[in-house]
Structure formats: structure tokens, C-alpha cells
PDB file of C-alpha atoms in Angstrom:
ATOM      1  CA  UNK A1494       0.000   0.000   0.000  1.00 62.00           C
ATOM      2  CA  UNK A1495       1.354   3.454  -1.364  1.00 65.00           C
ATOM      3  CA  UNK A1496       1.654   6.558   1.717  1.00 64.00           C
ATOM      4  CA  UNK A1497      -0.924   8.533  -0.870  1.00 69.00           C
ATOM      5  CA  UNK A1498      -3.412   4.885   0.001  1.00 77.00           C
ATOM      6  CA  UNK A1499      -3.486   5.167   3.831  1.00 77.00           C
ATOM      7  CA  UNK A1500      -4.941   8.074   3.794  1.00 83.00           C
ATOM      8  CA  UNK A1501      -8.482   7.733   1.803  1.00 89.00           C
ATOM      9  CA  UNK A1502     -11.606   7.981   3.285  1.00 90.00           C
ATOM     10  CA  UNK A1503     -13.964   5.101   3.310  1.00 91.00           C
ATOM     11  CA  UNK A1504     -15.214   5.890   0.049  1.00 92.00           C
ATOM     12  CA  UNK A1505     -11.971   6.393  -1.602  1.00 93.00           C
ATOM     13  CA  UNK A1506     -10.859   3.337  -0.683  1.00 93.00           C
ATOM     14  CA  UNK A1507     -13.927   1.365  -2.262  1.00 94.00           C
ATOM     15  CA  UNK A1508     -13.341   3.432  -5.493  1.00 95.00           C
ATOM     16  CA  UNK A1509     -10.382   2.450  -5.874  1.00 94.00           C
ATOM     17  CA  UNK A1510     -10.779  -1.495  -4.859  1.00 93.00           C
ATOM     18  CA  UNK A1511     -13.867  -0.792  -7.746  1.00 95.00           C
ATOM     19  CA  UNK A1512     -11.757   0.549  -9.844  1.00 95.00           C
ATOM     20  CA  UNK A1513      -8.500  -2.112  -9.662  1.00 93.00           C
ATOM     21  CA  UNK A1514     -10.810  -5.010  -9.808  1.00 94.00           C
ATOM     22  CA  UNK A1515     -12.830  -4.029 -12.739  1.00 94.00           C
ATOM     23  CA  UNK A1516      -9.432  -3.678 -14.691  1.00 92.00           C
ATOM     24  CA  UNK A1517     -10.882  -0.231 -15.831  1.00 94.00           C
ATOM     25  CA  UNK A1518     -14.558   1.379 -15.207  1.00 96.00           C
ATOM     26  CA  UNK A1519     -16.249   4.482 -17.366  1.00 96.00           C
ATOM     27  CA  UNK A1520     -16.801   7.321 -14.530  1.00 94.00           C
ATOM     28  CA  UNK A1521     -20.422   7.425 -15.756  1.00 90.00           C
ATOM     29  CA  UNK A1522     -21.095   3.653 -14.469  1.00 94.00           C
ATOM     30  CA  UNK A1523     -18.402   4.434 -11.229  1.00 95.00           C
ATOM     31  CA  UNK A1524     -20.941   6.030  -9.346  1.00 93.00           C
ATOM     32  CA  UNK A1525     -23.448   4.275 -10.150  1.00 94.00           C
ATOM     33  CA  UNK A1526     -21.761   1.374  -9.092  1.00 95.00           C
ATOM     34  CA  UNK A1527     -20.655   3.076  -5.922  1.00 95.00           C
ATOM     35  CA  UNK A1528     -24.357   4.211  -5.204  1.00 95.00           C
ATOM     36  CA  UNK A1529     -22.926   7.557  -4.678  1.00 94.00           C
ATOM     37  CA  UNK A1530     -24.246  10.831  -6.230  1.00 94.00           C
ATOM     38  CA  UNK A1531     -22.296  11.726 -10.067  1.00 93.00           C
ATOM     39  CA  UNK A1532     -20.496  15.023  -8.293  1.00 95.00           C
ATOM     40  CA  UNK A1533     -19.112  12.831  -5.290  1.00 96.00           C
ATOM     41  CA  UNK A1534     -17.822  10.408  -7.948  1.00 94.00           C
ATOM     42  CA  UNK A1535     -16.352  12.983  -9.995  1.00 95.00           C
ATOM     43  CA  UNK A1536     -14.541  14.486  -7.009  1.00 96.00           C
ATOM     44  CA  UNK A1537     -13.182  10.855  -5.488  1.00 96.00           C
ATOM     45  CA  UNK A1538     -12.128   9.983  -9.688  1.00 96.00           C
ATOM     46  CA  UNK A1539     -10.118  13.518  -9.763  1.00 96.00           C
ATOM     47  CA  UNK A1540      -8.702  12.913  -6.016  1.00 94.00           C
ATOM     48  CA  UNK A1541      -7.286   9.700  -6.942  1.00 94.00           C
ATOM     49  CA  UNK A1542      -6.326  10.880 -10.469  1.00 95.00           C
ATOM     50  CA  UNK A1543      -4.232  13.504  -8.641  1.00 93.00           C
ATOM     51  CA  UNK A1544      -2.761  11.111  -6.168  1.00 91.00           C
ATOM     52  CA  UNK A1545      -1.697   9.112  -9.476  1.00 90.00           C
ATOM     53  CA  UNK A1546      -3.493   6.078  -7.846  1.00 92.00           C
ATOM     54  CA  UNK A1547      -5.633   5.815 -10.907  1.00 94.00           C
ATOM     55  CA  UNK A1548      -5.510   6.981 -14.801  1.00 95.00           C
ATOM     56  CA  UNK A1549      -8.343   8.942 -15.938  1.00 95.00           C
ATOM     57  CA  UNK A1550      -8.339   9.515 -19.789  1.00 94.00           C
ATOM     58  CA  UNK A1551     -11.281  11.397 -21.488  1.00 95.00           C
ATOM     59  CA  UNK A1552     -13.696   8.867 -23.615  1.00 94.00           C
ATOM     60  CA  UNK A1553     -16.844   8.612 -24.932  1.00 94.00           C
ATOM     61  CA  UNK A1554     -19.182   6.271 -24.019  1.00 92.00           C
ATOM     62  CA  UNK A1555     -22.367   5.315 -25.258  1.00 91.00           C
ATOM     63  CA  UNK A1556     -22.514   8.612 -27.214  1.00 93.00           C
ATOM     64  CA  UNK A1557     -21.514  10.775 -23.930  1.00 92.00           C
ATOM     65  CA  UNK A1558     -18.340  12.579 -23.047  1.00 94.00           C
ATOM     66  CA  UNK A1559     -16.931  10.755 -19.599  1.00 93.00           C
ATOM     67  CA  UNK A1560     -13.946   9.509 -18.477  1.00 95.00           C
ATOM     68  CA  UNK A1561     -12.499   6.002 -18.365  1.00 96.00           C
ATOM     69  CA  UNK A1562     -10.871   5.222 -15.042  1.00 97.00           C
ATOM     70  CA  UNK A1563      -8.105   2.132 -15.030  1.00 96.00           C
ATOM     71  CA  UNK A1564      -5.984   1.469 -12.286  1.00 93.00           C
ATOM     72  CA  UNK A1565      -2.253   2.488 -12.484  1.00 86.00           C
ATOM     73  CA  UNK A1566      -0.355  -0.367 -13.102  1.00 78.00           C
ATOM     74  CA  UNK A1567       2.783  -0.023 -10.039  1.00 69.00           C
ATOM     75  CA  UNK A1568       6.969   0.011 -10.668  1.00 65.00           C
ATOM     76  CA  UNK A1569       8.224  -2.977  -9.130  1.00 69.00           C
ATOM     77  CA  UNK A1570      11.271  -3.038  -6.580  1.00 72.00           C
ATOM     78  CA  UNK A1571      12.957  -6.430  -7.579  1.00 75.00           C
ATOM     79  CA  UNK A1572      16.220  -5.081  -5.885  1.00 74.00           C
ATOM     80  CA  UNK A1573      14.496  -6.549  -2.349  1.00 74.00           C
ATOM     81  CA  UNK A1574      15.207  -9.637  -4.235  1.00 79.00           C
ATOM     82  CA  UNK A1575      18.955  -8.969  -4.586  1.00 79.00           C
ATOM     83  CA  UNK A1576      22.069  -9.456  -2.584  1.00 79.00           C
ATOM     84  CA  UNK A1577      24.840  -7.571  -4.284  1.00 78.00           C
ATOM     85  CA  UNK A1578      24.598  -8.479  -7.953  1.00 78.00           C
ATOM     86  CA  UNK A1579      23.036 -12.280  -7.034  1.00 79.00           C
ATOM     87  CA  UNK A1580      19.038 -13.133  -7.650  1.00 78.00           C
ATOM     88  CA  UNK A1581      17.164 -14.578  -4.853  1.00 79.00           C
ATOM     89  CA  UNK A1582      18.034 -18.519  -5.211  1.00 77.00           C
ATOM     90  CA  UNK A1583      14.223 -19.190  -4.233  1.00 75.00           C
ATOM     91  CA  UNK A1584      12.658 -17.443  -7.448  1.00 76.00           C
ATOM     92  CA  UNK A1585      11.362 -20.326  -9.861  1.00 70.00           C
ATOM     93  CA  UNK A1586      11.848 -22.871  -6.983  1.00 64.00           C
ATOM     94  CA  UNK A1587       9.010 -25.231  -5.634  1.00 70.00           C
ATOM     95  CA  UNK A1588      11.182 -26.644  -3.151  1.00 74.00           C
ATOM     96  CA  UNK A1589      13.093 -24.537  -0.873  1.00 71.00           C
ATOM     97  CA  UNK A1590      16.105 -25.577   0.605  1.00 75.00           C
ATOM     98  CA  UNK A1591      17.891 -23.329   3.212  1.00 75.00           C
ATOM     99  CA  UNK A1592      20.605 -25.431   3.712  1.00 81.00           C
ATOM    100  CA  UNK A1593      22.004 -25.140   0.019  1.00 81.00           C
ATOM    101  CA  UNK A1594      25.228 -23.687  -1.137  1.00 83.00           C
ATOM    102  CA  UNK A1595      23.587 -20.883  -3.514  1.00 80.00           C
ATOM    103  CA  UNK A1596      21.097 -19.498  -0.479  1.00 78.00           C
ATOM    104  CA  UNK A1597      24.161 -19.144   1.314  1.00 83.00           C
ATOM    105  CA  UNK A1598      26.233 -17.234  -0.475  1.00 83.00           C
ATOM    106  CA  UNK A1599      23.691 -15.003  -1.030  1.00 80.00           C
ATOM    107  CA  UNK A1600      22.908 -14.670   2.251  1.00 80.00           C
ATOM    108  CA  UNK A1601      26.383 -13.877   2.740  1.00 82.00           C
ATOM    109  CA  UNK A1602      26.083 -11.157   0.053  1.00 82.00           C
ATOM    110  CA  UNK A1603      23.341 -10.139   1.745  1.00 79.00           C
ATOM    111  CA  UNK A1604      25.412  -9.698   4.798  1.00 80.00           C
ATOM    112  CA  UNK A1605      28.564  -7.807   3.609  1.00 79.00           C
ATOM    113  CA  UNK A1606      26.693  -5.274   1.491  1.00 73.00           C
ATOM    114  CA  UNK A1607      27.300  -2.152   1.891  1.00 63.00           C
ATOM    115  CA  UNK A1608      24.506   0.866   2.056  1.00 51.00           C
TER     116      UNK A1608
END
């Protein structure tokens, strides 16, 4: 969860979970499907907008001007996953074995690098 996420109102918060789990929503069914009135929606769509939480891109939709809201897809930190210039030894594995020769050394990397 971003800083900008924790803190939404109540409302925000379902907008957005509306909003990510539809993949993408049209402002003018948003609302609707929030059971909220079309000016509250507007001003939750542009608060998240501005919070880059969400895209909003101008569209038409059924022959009307509106906007279509889709979540904003996140950067990825894979450098959690690194230990100096060595991958995680777990990625791709089913079995996990803490004892082996790879997870130690880069645990050891882990260890000795420097911030």
C-alpha cells in the first residue's frame, strides 16, 4: 500500500478497490456502481487521479463525453530480491532448501553489502 493509500476515506478506498478489480470502469457507471451521487464520484475519480493512484483519460461512451478510469499499473522493486549483484536462489523454486550452497552465499552477500 502506497503513503498517498493510507490516507483515503472510506469511500476512496472502495473506489479504488472498484476501480483495480474491474481492470478499468467508465466514470459514468463508477458512481453508479458506488451508489454515490455523479459530483461525489467525480470528485473521489479527480482525487485519486491527482494522487496518481488511478488513470483517468477522457472517452466517450455510449454517445456521452466521460472519463475512463483504469488502475495504475505499479513500478516494481525487484532489488528486495537482490544481494549484491546475485538473484534470490528461491525465485522459480518449488522446493526450498535453506541449507544449500547458492542461499548461502547469497545470504552472505546479503550480509557484507554495503549501504
Amino acid at each position: 500500500m502506497s503513503a498517498a493509500e493510507y490516507d483515503l476515506s472510506e469511500d476512496e478506498r472502495r473506489a479504488l478497490e472498484l476501480i483495480r478489480d474491474s481492470g478499468g470502469i467508465y466514470q459514468s457507471d463508477f458512481w453508479k456502481e458506488l451508489d454515490i451521487s455523479s459530483r461525489k464520484g467525480s470528485r473521489i475519480a479527480e482525487g485519486l487521479a491527482e494522487e496518481e493512484l488511478i488513470q483517468r483519460e477522457e472517452a466517450v461512451y455510449d454517445g456521452h463525453n466521460t472519463y475512463l478510469l483504469k488502475p495504475r499499473t505499479r513500478d516494481l522493486d525487484f532489488s528486495l530480491l537482490m544481494a549484491g549483484d546475485m538473484l534470490t536462489p528461491f525465485i522459480g523454486e518449488e522446493e526450498i532448501d535453506e541449507q544449500s550452497d547458492a542461499f548461502s552465499q547469497w545470504l552472505m552477500n546479503l550480509a557484507y553489502e554495503e549501504y
